[in-house]
CSV table of C-alpha atoms in Angstrom, one decimal:
chain,number,residue,atom,x,y,z
Y,23,MET,CA,20.2,-9.0,-60.7
Y,24,PRO,CA,22.7,-7.6,-58.8
Y,25,LYS,CA,25.2,-9.7,-57.0
Y,26,ILE,CA,27.0,-10.0,-52.9
Y,27,THR,CA,30.8,-11.2,-53.3
Y,28,VAL,CA,31.1,-12.6,-49.4
Y,29,GLN,CA,34.7,-12.9,-48.6
Y,30,PRO,CA,36.1,-15.0,-47.4
Y,31,ALA,CA,34.4,-18.0,-49.2
Y,32,GLY,CA,34.0,-15.5,-52.2
Y,33,LYS,CA,30.8,-17.1,-53.1
Y,34,SER,CA,28.1,-14.2,-55.1
Y,35,TYR,CA,24.9,-14.2,-55.0
Y,36,GLU,CA,22.0,-12.8,-56.3
Y,37,TYR,CA,19.8,-10.7,-53.8
Y,38,THR,CA,17.2,-8.6,-54.6
Y,39,VAL,CA,17.1,-4.4,-54.5
Y,40,GLY,CA,14.8,-2.7,-51.4
Y,41,LYS,CA,15.7,-6.0,-48.6
Y,42,THR,CA,18.6,-5.0,-46.0
Y,43,LEU,CA,21.8,-6.2,-46.2
Y,44,LEU,CA,21.0,-8.6,-42.9
Y,45,GLU,CA,18.1,-10.6,-44.8
Y,46,ILE,CA,19.6,-11.5,-47.9
Y,47,LEU,CA,22.7,-12.7,-45.6
Y,48,LEU,CA,20.2,-15.0,-43.7
Y,49,ALA,CA,17.9,-16.2,-46.6
Y,50,GLU,CA,21.2,-17.6,-48.2
Y,51,LYS,CA,21.5,-19.2,-44.7
Y,52,ILE,CA,24.8,-17.0,-43.6
Y,53,PHE,CA,25.5,-16.2,-40.3
Y,54,VAL,CA,25.3,-12.8,-39.0
Y,55,ASP,CA,25.0,-12.1,-35.5
Y,56,ASN,CA,21.8,-10.1,-35.1
Y,57,PRO,CA,20.7,-10.4,-31.6
Y,58,CYS,CA,17.8,-8.1,-31.8
Y,59,ASN,CA,17.1,-9.0,-35.4
Y,60,GLY,CA,17.5,-6.1,-37.0
Y,61,LYS,CA,16.0,-3.4,-34.7
Y,62,GLY,CA,18.8,-1.8,-34.9
Y,63,VAL,CA,19.7,-1.0,-31.6
Y,64,CYS,CA,22.4,-3.8,-30.8
Y,65,GLY,CA,25.1,-3.1,-33.2
Y,66,LYS,CA,26.6,-6.3,-33.5
Y,67,CYS,CA,25.9,-7.4,-37.3
Y,68,ARG,CA,28.8,-5.6,-38.6
Y,69,VAL,CA,30.2,-6.5,-42.4
Y,70,LYS,CA,32.5,-4.9,-43.8
Y,71,VAL,CA,32.2,-3.2,-47.1
Y,72,LEU,CA,34.9,-3.9,-50.1
Y,73,GLU,CA,33.7,-2.4,-53.2
Y,74,GLY,CA,30.3,-1.6,-54.3
Y,75,ASN,CA,27.6,1.9,-53.5
Y,76,ILE,CA,25.6,1.8,-50.9
Y,77,PRO,CA,23.7,4.2,-48.8
Y,78,ALA,CA,25.3,6.7,-47.3
Y,79,ILE,CA,26.1,6.2,-43.0
Y,80,CYS,CA,23.0,6.6,-41.0
Y,81,GLU,CA,22.9,8.3,-37.5
Y,82,THR,CA,22.7,4.7,-36.1
Y,83,GLU,CA,25.9,3.9,-37.5
Y,84,ARG,CA,27.4,6.5,-36.3
Y,85,LYS,CA,25.9,6.6,-32.8
Y,86,LEU,CA,26.7,2.5,-32.8
Y,87,LEU,CA,30.1,2.2,-34.8
Y,88,LYS,CA,33.4,3.4,-33.6
Y,89,THR,CA,34.8,5.8,-35.7
Y,90,GLU,CA,37.7,4.1,-37.1
Y,91,GLU,CA,35.3,1.0,-38.2
Y,92,LEU,CA,33.1,3.7,-40.1
Y,93,GLU,CA,36.4,5.1,-41.9
Y,94,ALA,CA,37.5,1.2,-42.3
Y,95,GLY,CA,34.7,1.0,-44.7
Y,96,ILE,CA,32.4,-0.7,-41.7
Y,97,ARG,CA,29.1,-1.2,-41.9
Y,98,LEU,CA,25.5,-2.5,-39.6
Y,99,SER,CA,24.0,-5.0,-42.2
Y,100,CYS,CA,20.5,-4.3,-41.4
Y,101,LEU,CA,20.4,-1.0,-41.8
Y,102,VAL,CA,22.0,-1.3,-45.5
Y,103,ARG,CA,19.5,-2.2,-48.7
Y,104,PRO,CA,22.2,-2.3,-50.9
Y,105,GLU,CA,20.9,-1.7,-54.8
Y,106,ASP,CA,24.1,-2.6,-57.4
Y,107,ASP,CA,27.2,-5.0,-57.5
Y,108,LEU,CA,28.7,-5.8,-54.0
Y,109,GLU,CA,31.4,-7.5,-52.2
Y,110,ILE,CA,31.4,-7.6,-48.4
Y,111,GLU,CA,33.7,-9.6,-45.9
Y,112,LEU,CA,32.3,-11.3,-43.0
Y,113,LEU,CA,33.2,-10.2,-39.3
Y,114,GLY,CA,32.2,-12.7,-37.4
Y,115,LYS,CA,31.8,-17.0,-37.7
Y,116,GLU,CA,29.9,-18.8,-36.5
Y,117,ARG,CA,31.7,-20.4,-33.1
Y,118,LYS,CA,30.8,-23.5,-30.4
Y,119,HIS,CA,29.0,-23.2,-27.3
Y,120,GLU,CA,28.9,-24.7,-24.6
Y,121,VAL,CA,25.5,-25.6,-23.8
Y,122,LEU,CA,25.3,-27.8,-20.2
Y,123,THR,CA,23.7,-31.0,-21.0
Y,124,THR,CA,23.9,-32.6,-17.3
Y,125,GLY,CA,21.7,-32.2,-13.8
Y,126,TYR,CA,20.3,-33.7,-11.3
Y,127,ILE,CA,17.6,-36.3,-11.3
Y,128,PRO,CA,16.3,-38.0,-8.7
Y,129,ASP,CA,15.2,-41.3,-7.2
Y,130,PHE,CA,11.6,-42.0,-9.0
Y,131,THR,CA,9.3,-44.8,-9.7
Y,132,PHE,CA,9.9,-45.3,-13.6
Y,133,ASP,CA,6.4,-45.7,-15.0
Y,134,CYS,CA,6.5,-46.0,-19.6
Y,135,ASP,CA,3.4,-44.8,-21.5
Y,136,ILE,CA,5.1,-46.5,-23.9
Y,137,GLU,CA,4.8,-50.7,-24.0
Y,138,LYS,CA,5.4,-53.5,-26.6
Y,139,ARG,CA,3.6,-56.4,-26.6
Y,140,VAL,CA,4.1,-59.3,-28.8
Y,141,ILE,CA,1.6,-62.3,-30.1
Y,142,GLU,CA,0.7,-63.9,-32.8
Y,143,ILE,CA,-0.7,-63.7,-36.1
Y,144,HIS,CA,-1.9,-66.5,-38.6
Y,145,LYS,CA,-2.5,-66.7,-42.0
Y,146,PRO,CA,-6.1,-66.4,-43.9
Y,147,THR,CA,-7.1,-69.5,-44.8
Y,148,LEU,CA,-10.5,-70.0,-46.7
Y,149,SER,CA,-12.0,-71.6,-43.3
Y,150,ASP,CA,-10.4,-69.3,-41.1
Y,151,GLN,CA,-10.6,-65.7,-43.0
Y,152,THR,CA,-10.0,-63.8,-39.5
Y,153,PRO,CA,-8.3,-60.6,-39.9
Y,154,TRP,CA,-5.5,-59.4,-38.9
Y,155,GLU,CA,-6.9,-56.3,-37.4
Y,156,ASP,CA,-9.8,-58.7,-35.5
Y,157,GLN,CA,-6.7,-61.1,-34.6
Y,158,ILE,CA,-4.5,-57.7,-33.2
Y,159,LYS,CA,-7.6,-56.6,-30.8
Y,160,GLU,CA,-8.5,-60.9,-29.5
Y,161,GLN,CA,-5.1,-61.4,-28.8
Y,162,LEU,CA,-5.1,-57.9,-27.2
Y,163,ARG,CA,-8.4,-58.4,-25.8
Y,164,MET,CA,-8.7,-54.3,-26.9
Y,165,ASP,CA,-11.9,-52.9,-28.7
Y,166,ASN,CA,-10.8,-50.8,-31.2
Y,167,ILE,CA,-7.2,-50.2,-33.2
Y,168,SER,CA,-6.7,-46.8,-34.7
Y,169,PHE,CA,-6.5,-46.2,-38.3
Y,170,PRO,CA,-2.9,-44.3,-39.1
Y,171,ALA,CA,-1.3,-47.8,-36.6
Y,172,LEU,CA,-3.8,-50.3,-39.5
Y,173,GLN,CA,-2.6,-47.3,-42.3
Y,174,SER,CA,1.6,-48.0,-40.8
Y,175,ALA,CA,1.4,-52.1,-40.5
Y,176,THR,CA,2.9,-53.7,-42.9
Y,177,PHE,CA,4.1,-57.2,-41.3
Y,178,ALA,CA,3.7,-60.6,-42.6
Y,179,PRO,CA,2.4,-63.8,-40.2
Y,180,GLY,CA,3.8,-64.6,-37.5
Y,181,GLN,CA,5.5,-62.6,-34.5
Y,182,VAL,CA,4.5,-59.2,-34.9
Y,183,THR,CA,4.9,-56.5,-31.7
Y,184,VAL,CA,2.3,-54.1,-31.1
Y,185,VAL,CA,3.2,-50.9,-29.9
Y,186,LEU,CA,0.4,-48.8,-27.6
Y,187,HIS,CA,0.9,-45.6,-26.0
Y,188,ASN,CA,-1.5,-45.6,-22.6
Y,189,GLY,CA,-3.2,-49.1,-24.0
Y,190,GLU,CA,-3.3,-47.0,-27.0
Y,191,VAL,CA,-2.5,-49.3,-30.0
Y,192,ILE,CA,0.2,-46.3,-32.3
Y,193,GLN,CA,1.8,-48.7,-34.0
Y,194,VAL,CA,2.0,-53.2,-35.1
Y,195,GLU,CA,5.8,-54.2,-36.1
Y,196,GLU,CA,7.1,-57.4,-38.1
Y,197,GLY,CA,9.0,-59.4,-35.8
Y,198,ASP,CA,10.0,-59.5,-32.3
Y,199,THR,CA,11.0,-55.7,-31.4
Y,200,SER,CA,10.2,-55.7,-27.8
Y,201,ASP,CA,14.4,-55.1,-26.9
Y,202,SER,CA,13.7,-51.7,-28.6
Y,203,LEU,CA,12.6,-49.1,-27.0
Y,204,TYR,CA,13.8,-45.3,-26.8
Y,205,GLY,CA,12.0,-42.2,-26.0
Y,206,GLY,CA,14.0,-38.5,-26.1
Y,207,ALA,CA,13.7,-36.3,-23.6
Y,208,ILE,CA,13.6,-32.4,-25.0
Y,209,TYR,CA,15.1,-28.8,-22.9
Y,210,ILE,CA,14.4,-26.1,-25.6
Y,211,GLY,CA,15.3,-22.9,-24.0
Y,212,THR,CA,15.0,-19.4,-25.6
Y,213,THR,CA,19.0,-19.6,-26.0
Y,214,THR,CA,20.0,-23.2,-26.7
Y,215,VAL,CA,18.4,-26.8,-26.9
Y,216,VAL,CA,19.7,-30.3,-25.1
Y,217,CYS,CA,17.9,-33.8,-26.3
Y,218,ALA,CA,18.5,-36.3,-25.0
Y,219,LEU,CA,17.5,-40.4,-25.4
Y,220,ILE,CA,16.2,-42.8,-23.0
Y,221,ASP,CA,16.1,-46.4,-22.7
Y,222,MET,CA,12.8,-46.6,-22.1
Y,223,HIS,CA,13.4,-49.9,-20.2
Y,224,THR,CA,15.2,-48.8,-17.8
Y,225,GLY,CA,14.7,-45.1,-17.5
Y,226,LYS,CA,18.6,-44.7,-18.6
Y,227,GLU,CA,20.3,-42.2,-21.0
Y,228,LEU,CA,21.8,-43.1,-23.1
Y,229,ALA,CA,23.8,-39.6,-25.5
Y,230,ASN,CA,22.5,-36.6,-25.3
Y,231,ALA,CA,22.7,-33.5,-28.2
Y,232,SER,CA,23.0,-29.7,-27.8
Y,233,MET,CA,22.8,-26.8,-29.8
Y,234,ILE,CA,21.8,-23.0,-30.1
Y,235,ASN,CA,18.5,-22.4,-30.2
Y,236,ALA,CA,18.3,-22.1,-34.6
Y,237,GLN,CA,15.3,-19.2,-33.5
Y,238,LYS,CA,18.7,-17.1,-32.9
Y,239,HIS,CA,18.2,-15.5,-37.0
Y,240,PHE,CA,14.6,-13.9,-35.1
Y,241,GLY,CA,16.5,-12.2,-32.2
Y,242,LEU,CA,17.9,-13.4,-29.4
Y,243,ASP,CA,15.2,-13.4,-27.0
Y,244,VAL,CA,11.2,-13.8,-26.9
Y,245,LEU,CA,10.0,-10.4,-26.9
Y,246,THR,CA,12.2,-10.0,-30.9
Y,247,ARG,CA,10.7,-13.2,-31.7
Y,248,ILE,CA,7.2,-12.1,-31.0
Y,249,THR,CA,7.6,-9.2,-32.6
Y,250,TYR,CA,8.9,-11.2,-35.9
Y,251,GLU,CA,5.9,-12.9,-35.4
Y,252,LEU,CA,3.6,-9.6,-35.4
Y,253,GLU,CA,5.7,-8.8,-38.4
Y,254,HIS,CA,5.3,-11.8,-40.9
Y,255,PRO,CA,1.9,-12.2,-40.5
Y,256,LEU,CA,1.8,-14.5,-43.1
Y,257,ASP,CA,4.4,-16.7,-42.3
Y,258,GLY,CA,5.9,-15.8,-39.3
Y,259,VAL,CA,4.7,-18.3,-36.9
Y,260,GLU,CA,5.7,-21.4,-40.3
Y,261,LYS,CA,9.4,-20.2,-40.5
Y,262,LEU,CA,10.3,-19.9,-36.0
Y,263,ARG,CA,8.3,-23.9,-36.3
Y,264,GLY,CA,10.5,-24.7,-39.1
Y,265,ALA,CA,13.7,-23.4,-37.6
Y,266,ILE,CA,13.0,-25.7,-34.2
Y,267,VAL,CA,11.1,-28.9,-35.6
Y,268,GLU,CA,14.7,-29.4,-38.0
Y,269,SER,CA,16.9,-28.2,-35.3
Y,270,ILE,CA,15.0,-31.1,-33.0
Y,271,ASN,CA,15.5,-33.3,-35.7
Y,272,ASP,CA,19.1,-32.8,-36.7
Y,273,MET,CA,19.5,-33.4,-33.0
Y,274,ILE,CA,17.7,-37.1,-32.8
Y,275,GLN,CA,20.0,-37.7,-35.5
Y,276,ASP,CA,22.6,-36.9,-33.5
Y,277,ILE,CA,21.6,-39.1,-30.6
Y,278,CYS,CA,20.9,-41.8,-32.4
Y,279,GLY,CA,24.3,-42.3,-33.7
Y,280,GLN,CA,25.9,-42.0,-30.8
Y,281,ALA,CA,24.6,-45.1,-29.2
Y,282,GLY,CA,23.7,-47.4,-32.5
Y,283,VAL,CA,19.5,-46.7,-32.2
Y,284,LEU,CA,17.7,-45.7,-35.3
Y,285,LYS,CA,15.1,-43.0,-34.9
Y,286,GLU,CA,11.7,-45.3,-35.8
Y,287,GLN,CA,12.8,-47.0,-32.2
Y,288,ILE,CA,11.4,-43.2,-30.5
Y,289,TYR,CA,8.4,-43.6,-29.7
Y,290,GLU,CA,7.5,-41.0,-27.2
Y,291,ILE,CA,9.3,-37.4,-27.4
Y,292,THR,CA,9.3,-34.6,-23.8
Y,293,VAL,CA,9.7,-31.4,-23.8
Y,294,GLY,CA,10.2,-29.4,-21.4
Y,295,ALA,CA,10.0,-25.1,-22.8
Y,296,ASN,CA,9.4,-21.7,-21.5
Y,297,CYS,CA,5.0,-20.7,-22.7
Y,298,THR,CA,6.9,-18.8,-26.2
Y,299,MET,CA,9.3,-21.8,-26.8
Y,300,MET,CA,5.9,-24.1,-26.8
Y,301,HIS,CA,3.8,-21.7,-28.7
Y,302,MET,CA,6.7,-21.7,-31.8
Y,303,LEU,CA,7.2,-25.3,-31.5
Y,304,LEU,CA,3.4,-26.6,-31.7
Y,305,GLY,CA,3.3,-23.2,-34.5
Y,306,ILE,CA,0.2,-21.6,-32.4
Y,307,ASP,CA,0.4,-18.2,-32.8
Y,308,ALA,CA,2.7,-16.1,-29.5
Y,309,THR,CA,1.8,-12.9,-30.2
Y,310,PRO,CA,-0.8,-13.0,-27.6
Y,311,ILE,CA,2.1,-13.6,-25.0
Y,312,GLY,CA,3.8,-9.8,-26.2
Y,313,ARG,CA,0.5,-7.6,-25.5
Y,314,ALA,CA,-1.4,-6.7,-22.8
Y,315,PRO,CA,-2.8,-8.6,-20.9
Y,316,TYR,CA,-0.7,-11.1,-21.9
Y,317,ALA,CA,-3.1,-14.6,-22.4
Y,318,PRO,CA,-1.3,-17.3,-24.1
Y,319,MET,CA,-3.2,-19.2,-26.7
Y,320,PHE,CA,-2.6,-22.3,-24.3
Y,321,VAL,CA,-0.3,-23.6,-21.1
Y,322,LYS,CA,-2.5,-26.9,-20.6
Y,323,SER,CA,-0.2,-30.4,-21.2
Y,324,LYS,CA,-0.6,-31.7,-24.7
Y,325,ASP,CA,-0.1,-35.1,-26.0
Y,326,ILE,CA,0.2,-35.1,-29.8
Y,327,PRO,CA,1.5,-37.0,-32.9
Y,328,ALA,CA,5.3,-36.1,-33.0
Y,329,ASP,CA,4.6,-35.8,-36.9
Y,330,SER,CA,1.8,-33.8,-36.8
Y,331,ILE,CA,4.5,-31.2,-36.2
Y,332,GLY,CA,7.8,-32.4,-38.4
Y,333,ILE,CA,9.0,-34.6,-35.9
Y,334,HIS,CA,11.2,-37.5,-37.5
Y,335,ALA,CA,10.7,-40.8,-35.2
Y,336,ALA,CA,8.9,-44.0,-34.8
Y,337,LYS,CA,5.5,-44.0,-37.1
Y,338,GLY,CA,3.3,-43.1,-34.5
Y,339,ALA,CA,5.3,-41.4,-32.1
Y,340,ARG,CA,3.8,-39.1,-29.6
Y,341,LEU,CA,4.7,-36.0,-28.3
Y,342,TYR,CA,4.4,-35.2,-24.5
Y,343,CYS,CA,4.3,-30.8,-23.6
Y,344,LEU,CA,4.4,-30.4,-20.3
Y,345,PRO,CA,1.7,-27.6,-19.1
Y,346,SER,CA,3.0,-24.0,-18.6
Y,347,VAL,CA,1.1,-22.2,-15.6
Y,348,SER,CA,0.5,-18.4,-17.0
Y,349,ALA,CA,2.5,-16.6,-20.0
Y,350,TYR,CA,5.9,-16.2,-18.3
Y,351,ILE,CA,5.6,-19.0,-16.2
Y,352,GLY,CA,6.8,-21.6,-18.4
Y,353,ALA,CA,7.0,-25.5,-18.3
Y,354,ASP,CA,10.5,-25.3,-17.7
Y,355,ILE,CA,10.3,-24.1,-14.4
Y,356,VAL,CA,7.6,-26.1,-13.5
Y,357,ALA,CA,9.1,-29.4,-14.3
Y,358,GLY,CA,12.5,-28.1,-12.1
Y,359,ALA,CA,9.8,-27.3,-8.9
Y,360,TYR,CA,8.3,-31.1,-9.9
Y,361,VAL,CA,12.5,-32.5,-9.4
Y,362,CYS,CA,13.5,-30.7,-7.3
Y,363,GLU,CA,10.0,-31.6,-4.7
Y,364,LEU,CA,9.7,-28.0,-3.3
Y,365,GLU,CA,6.7,-29.0,-2.6
Y,366,LYS,CA,8.2,-31.2,0.0
Y,367,GLU,CA,9.7,-28.8,1.3
Y,368,LYS,CA,9.6,-28.0,5.3
Y,369,GLY,CA,11.4,-24.6,5.3
Y,370,ASN,CA,11.7,-21.6,3.1
Y,371,VAL,CA,13.2,-22.1,-0.2
Y,372,LEU,CA,13.7,-20.3,-2.9
Y,373,PHE,CA,14.2,-21.6,-6.5
Y,374,ILE,CA,15.1,-19.2,-9.4
Y,375,ASP,CA,15.9,-19.3,-13.2
Y,376,ILE,CA,17.6,-16.7,-14.3
Y,377,GLY,CA,17.5,-15.6,-17.8
Y,378,THR,CA,16.4,-12.7,-19.8
Y,379,ASN,CA,12.2,-13.4,-18.2
Y,380,GLY,CA,14.0,-14.5,-14.4
Y,381,GLU,CA,10.9,-17.3,-12.6
Y,382,ILE,CA,11.4,-17.7,-9.3
Y,383,VAL,CA,9.1,-20.3,-6.5
Y,384,LEU,CA,8.3,-20.3,-3.1
Y,385,SER,CA,8.3,-23.1,-1.2
Y,386,SER,CA,7.5,-21.9,1.8
Y,387,HIS,CA,7.0,-25.3,4.2
Y,388,GLY,CA,5.2,-27.1,1.2
Y,389,LYS,CA,2.9,-24.3,-0.5
Y,390,LEU,CA,4.7,-22.8,-3.8
Y,391,LEU,CA,4.1,-19.1,-5.1
Y,392,CYS,CA,5.7,-18.4,-8.0
Y,393,CYS,CA,5.8,-15.5,-10.1
Y,394,SER,CA,7.9,-14.0,-13.1
Y,395,CYS,CA,10.3,-10.8,-13.3
Y,396,ALA,CA,11.8,-9.2,-16.5
Y,397,ALA,CA,15.7,-9.6,-15.9
Y,398,GLY,CA,16.7,-7.9,-19.3
Y,399,PRO,CA,19.2,-10.0,-21.2
Y,400,ALA,CA,21.9,-8.4,-19.6
Y,401,LEU,CA,23.5,-12.1,-18.0
Y,402,GLU,CA,22.7,-13.3,-21.8
Y,403,GLY,CA,25.6,-11.1,-23.4
Y,404,MET,CA,22.6,-8.9,-24.8
Y,405,ASN,CA,23.1,-4.7,-24.4
Y,406,ILE,CA,26.2,-4.7,-23.1
Y,407,SER,CA,28.6,-3.2,-25.2
Y,408,SER,CA,31.3,-6.0,-26.0
Y,409,GLY,CA,28.1,-8.6,-24.7
Y,410,MET,CA,28.1,-12.4,-26.4
Y,411,ARG,CA,27.1,-15.6,-25.5
Y,412,ALA,CA,28.4,-18.2,-24.3
Y,413,ALA,CA,31.1,-19.0,-27.2
Y,414,GLU,CA,34.5,-20.4,-27.7
Y,415,GLY,CA,36.0,-16.6,-27.2
Y,416,ALA,CA,33.6,-16.0,-24.6
Y,417,ILE,CA,35.0,-14.1,-21.6
Y,418,GLU,CA,33.8,-16.0,-18.3
Y,419,ASP,CA,35.5,-15.2,-15.6
Y,420,VAL,CA,37.8,-11.6,-14.7
Y,421,GLU,CA,40.4,-10.8,-11.4
Y,422,ILE,CA,41.4,-7.7,-11.1
Y,423,THR,CA,45.0,-7.7,-9.8
Y,424,GLU,CA,47.6,-5.6,-8.9
Y,425,GLU,CA,49.6,-7.4,-11.8
Y,426,GLY,CA,47.2,-6.9,-14.1
Y,427,VAL,CA,43.2,-8.1,-15.4
Y,428,LYS,CA,43.3,-12.0,-15.7
Y,429,LEU,CA,40.4,-13.5,-18.1
Y,430,LYS,CA,39.1,-17.0,-18.5
Y,431,VAL,CA,38.0,-17.3,-21.8
Y,432,ILE,CA,35.6,-20.5,-22.9
Y,433,GLY,CA,37.9,-22.5,-24.7
Y,434,ASP,CA,40.7,-20.6,-24.4
Y,435,GLU,CA,40.4,-19.1,-27.5
Y,436,PRO,CA,42.0,-15.5,-27.7
Y,437,PRO,CA,38.4,-13.3,-26.0
Y,438,ILE,CA,36.3,-11.9,-28.3
Y,439,GLY,CA,33.4,-10.3,-25.8
Y,440,VAL,CA,32.5,-11.4,-22.5
Y,441,CYS,CA,29.0,-13.9,-21.8
Y,442,GLY,CA,26.5,-13.6,-18.5
Y,443,SER,CA,29.0,-14.9,-16.6
Y,444,GLY,CA,31.6,-12.8,-17.6
Y,445,ILE,CA,29.4,-9.2,-16.6
Y,446,LEU,CA,28.8,-10.6,-13.7
Y,447,ALA,CA,32.2,-11.5,-12.5
Y,448,VAL,CA,33.6,-8.3,-13.6
Y,449,VAL,CA,31.4,-5.7,-12.1
Y,450,LYS,CA,32.2,-7.9,-8.4
Y,451,GLU,CA,35.5,-7.0,-9.6
Y,452,LEU,CA,35.1,-3.4,-10.3
Y,453,LEU,CA,33.5,-3.3,-7.2
Y,454,LYS,CA,35.6,-5.4,-4.7
Y,455,SER,CA,39.1,-3.4,-6.9
Y,456,GLY,CA,37.0,-0.1,-5.5
Y,457,LEU,CA,36.5,1.1,-9.3
Y,458,VAL,CA,32.8,1.6,-9.3
Y,459,ARG,CA,31.2,2.5,-6.3
Y,460,LYS,CA,27.9,0.8,-4.3
Y,461,ASP,CA,25.7,3.1,-5.9
Y,462,GLY,CA,27.2,1.4,-9.7
Y,463,ALA,CA,28.9,4.1,-10.7
Y,464,PHE,CA,33.0,4.7,-12.0
Y,465,ILE,CA,35.1,6.5,-9.2
Y,466,LYS,CA,37.0,9.9,-11.7
Y,467,LYS,CA,40.3,8.9,-13.0
Y,468,ASP,CA,41.6,12.3,-11.4
Y,469,LYS,CA,41.0,10.7,-7.7
Y,470,LEU,CA,43.6,7.8,-8.2
Y,471,GLU,CA,47.7,9.0,-8.9
Y,472,GLU,CA,48.9,7.4,-11.6
Y,473,THR,CA,51.5,4.8,-9.8
Y,474,ASP,CA,48.2,3.2,-8.4
Y,475,TYR,CA,47.8,-0.4,-10.3
Y,476,ARG,CA,43.9,1.4,-11.1
Y,477,TYR,CA,44.5,3.8,-13.1
Y,478,PRO,CA,45.5,2.2,-16.7
Y,479,MET,CA,42.8,0.2,-16.0
Y,480,LEU,CA,39.9,3.2,-16.5
Y,481,GLN,CA,39.9,4.9,-19.9
Y,482,LEU,CA,38.0,8.6,-20.7
Y,483,ASP,CA,35.2,8.4,-23.6
Y,484,GLY,CA,34.9,12.1,-24.1
Y,485,ARG,CA,33.2,12.7,-19.8
Y,486,LYS,CA,32.3,9.2,-20.1
Y,487,ARG,CA,34.3,6.3,-17.6
Y,488,GLU,CA,35.3,2.8,-19.5
Y,489,PHE,CA,37.6,0.0,-17.4
Y,490,ILE,CA,39.4,-1.8,-20.3
Y,491,MET,CA,38.8,-5.3,-20.0
Y,492,THR,CA,42.0,-6.5,-22.6
Y,493,GLU,CA,43.3,-4.7,-25.6
Y,494,SER,CA,44.7,-7.8,-27.4
Y,495,PRO,CA,43.2,-8.9,-29.7
Y,496,GLU,CA,40.8,-5.8,-29.9
Y,497,LYS,CA,40.2,-3.5,-27.1
Y,498,LEU,CA,37.2,-4.7,-24.7
Y,499,LEU,CA,35.6,-2.2,-22.4
Y,500,ILE,CA,32.8,-3.0,-19.3
Y,501,THR,CA,31.2,0.8,-19.8
Y,502,GLN,CA,28.9,2.5,-17.5
Y,503,GLY,CA,25.6,1.1,-19.9
Y,504,ASP,CA,27.0,-2.3,-18.4
Y,505,VAL,CA,26.9,-1.6,-15.2
Y,506,ARG,CA,23.3,-0.3,-15.5
Y,507,GLN,CA,22.6,-3.4,-17.3
Y,508,VAL,CA,23.5,-5.6,-14.7
Y,509,GLN,CA,21.8,-3.4,-11.7
Y,510,LEU,CA,18.4,-3.8,-13.9
Y,511,ALA,CA,18.8,-6.9,-13.9
Y,512,LYS,CA,19.6,-7.4,-9.9
Y,513,GLY,CA,17.0,-5.0,-8.9
Y,514,ALA,CA,14.3,-7.6,-11.6
Y,515,ILE,CA,14.7,-10.2,-9.6
Y,516,LEU,CA,15.3,-8.5,-6.0
Y,517,SER,CA,12.1,-7.2,-6.8
Y,518,GLY,CA,10.6,-10.8,-7.6
Y,519,PHE,CA,11.7,-11.9,-4.4
Y,520,ILE,CA,10.7,-9.8,-2.4
Y,521,ALA,CA,6.8,-9.9,-3.6
Y,522,LEU,CA,7.3,-13.8,-3.0
Y,523,LEU,CA,8.5,-13.7,0.5
Y,524,ASN,CA,5.7,-10.3,0.9
Y,525,LYS,CA,3.2,-12.9,-0.3
Y,526,ALA,CA,3.8,-15.6,1.9
Y,527,GLY,CA,4.5,-13.1,4.8
Y,528,ILE,CA,7.8,-13.7,5.3
Y,529,GLN,CA,9.9,-11.1,6.5
Y,530,MET,CA,13.6,-10.1,5.0
């Protein structure tokens, strides 16, 4: 079989002819940035071919790669199907991302579904052979104990701790373990995942962990991941489920290590996520969400055994998934509206979740109306010529001054791209400085005097005008297409505002 040698690590991998270079690398768990999941539209899965014969450059590559990149042997891995031995160099590395793990927590009445009760089990004798199950039922005044709870019970006579979920026994533990009662709270976003460890006695957060959603390898946005399911009917759903469950298990290990808690002491896990992510977590076909009439398989809450989808916690641990409203109004915005108590607001309040899919809730004197709008991926850094996620090296703020362009970069690293907050900042500055008109078009460079501080900030690519954010370590540009992407996102969000206001009879 032919081999691919990957630099700078120098490792070689055998591969099957017929697959794209991107598919081969991802199968070996080698990081390649591929926001569009190999559709040949984002131009981000670049690699440098050092040795070996590969197919000729296609028209799409000529469109997405610069001439100097093509001359240097750079190709798009999703469009290359190698057939012989090949040596390549990876051009990007997986970078640390900044993920928000804190937020607003209101005062609330703590009402835990999980409880522990300590009872005494006596040793059976010839004169008293009362089974352990009957002893537990008698002391707890219960009619029945589930078979899985008995199946997991291994204890000697003496004190035992019975773990109950809504009055049902889910586990029986040897000794008095009543002090150890923990839960997990998880947010699954399309881009990021956050997990917190909660003391179920007090409601206090003890630790948290975050990571980029591992489903990124199947595409950065929900529609690309849904497309993956459509194109892989045999194993697409299972692969997406496996990716997010593995991430959750890794984070559970992380938070338990931080707090000195065993994962076997986590008895309940609550998840908030958009409707598509909830389907993919539970291993349920999400393809109906991606096509008309966009009817999801379910929207109601789910209360299931955590191990039924592969989450590692206590025996009998429960997984509670918050309810959604519809295909594009998910449990994440439901949780936000609930926490903010929008139904108690006296005036008119807009609550907004801006992402690829923008969700907006209007509270008009406590009456809630909600809609979603296709804001597009621009604010996640996708579809932007130099766009990237909010990782180390991403430009997150920009200021245009007479002394030049000032950049704020995540991690104080050399800039390699611009994230969502950065693209908003630079468009604001382009408008403020007059380099872009109110209609979103760049001004003509020949309208500026060469002595104008803005003159060297604009360049021409043929007839196209572009703004130079930085030329070091590589030239990063904002193009007319980038500005249009921000305009599309703004227009979508504004249309959501207007639709809700019209429905509520509120004048702008």
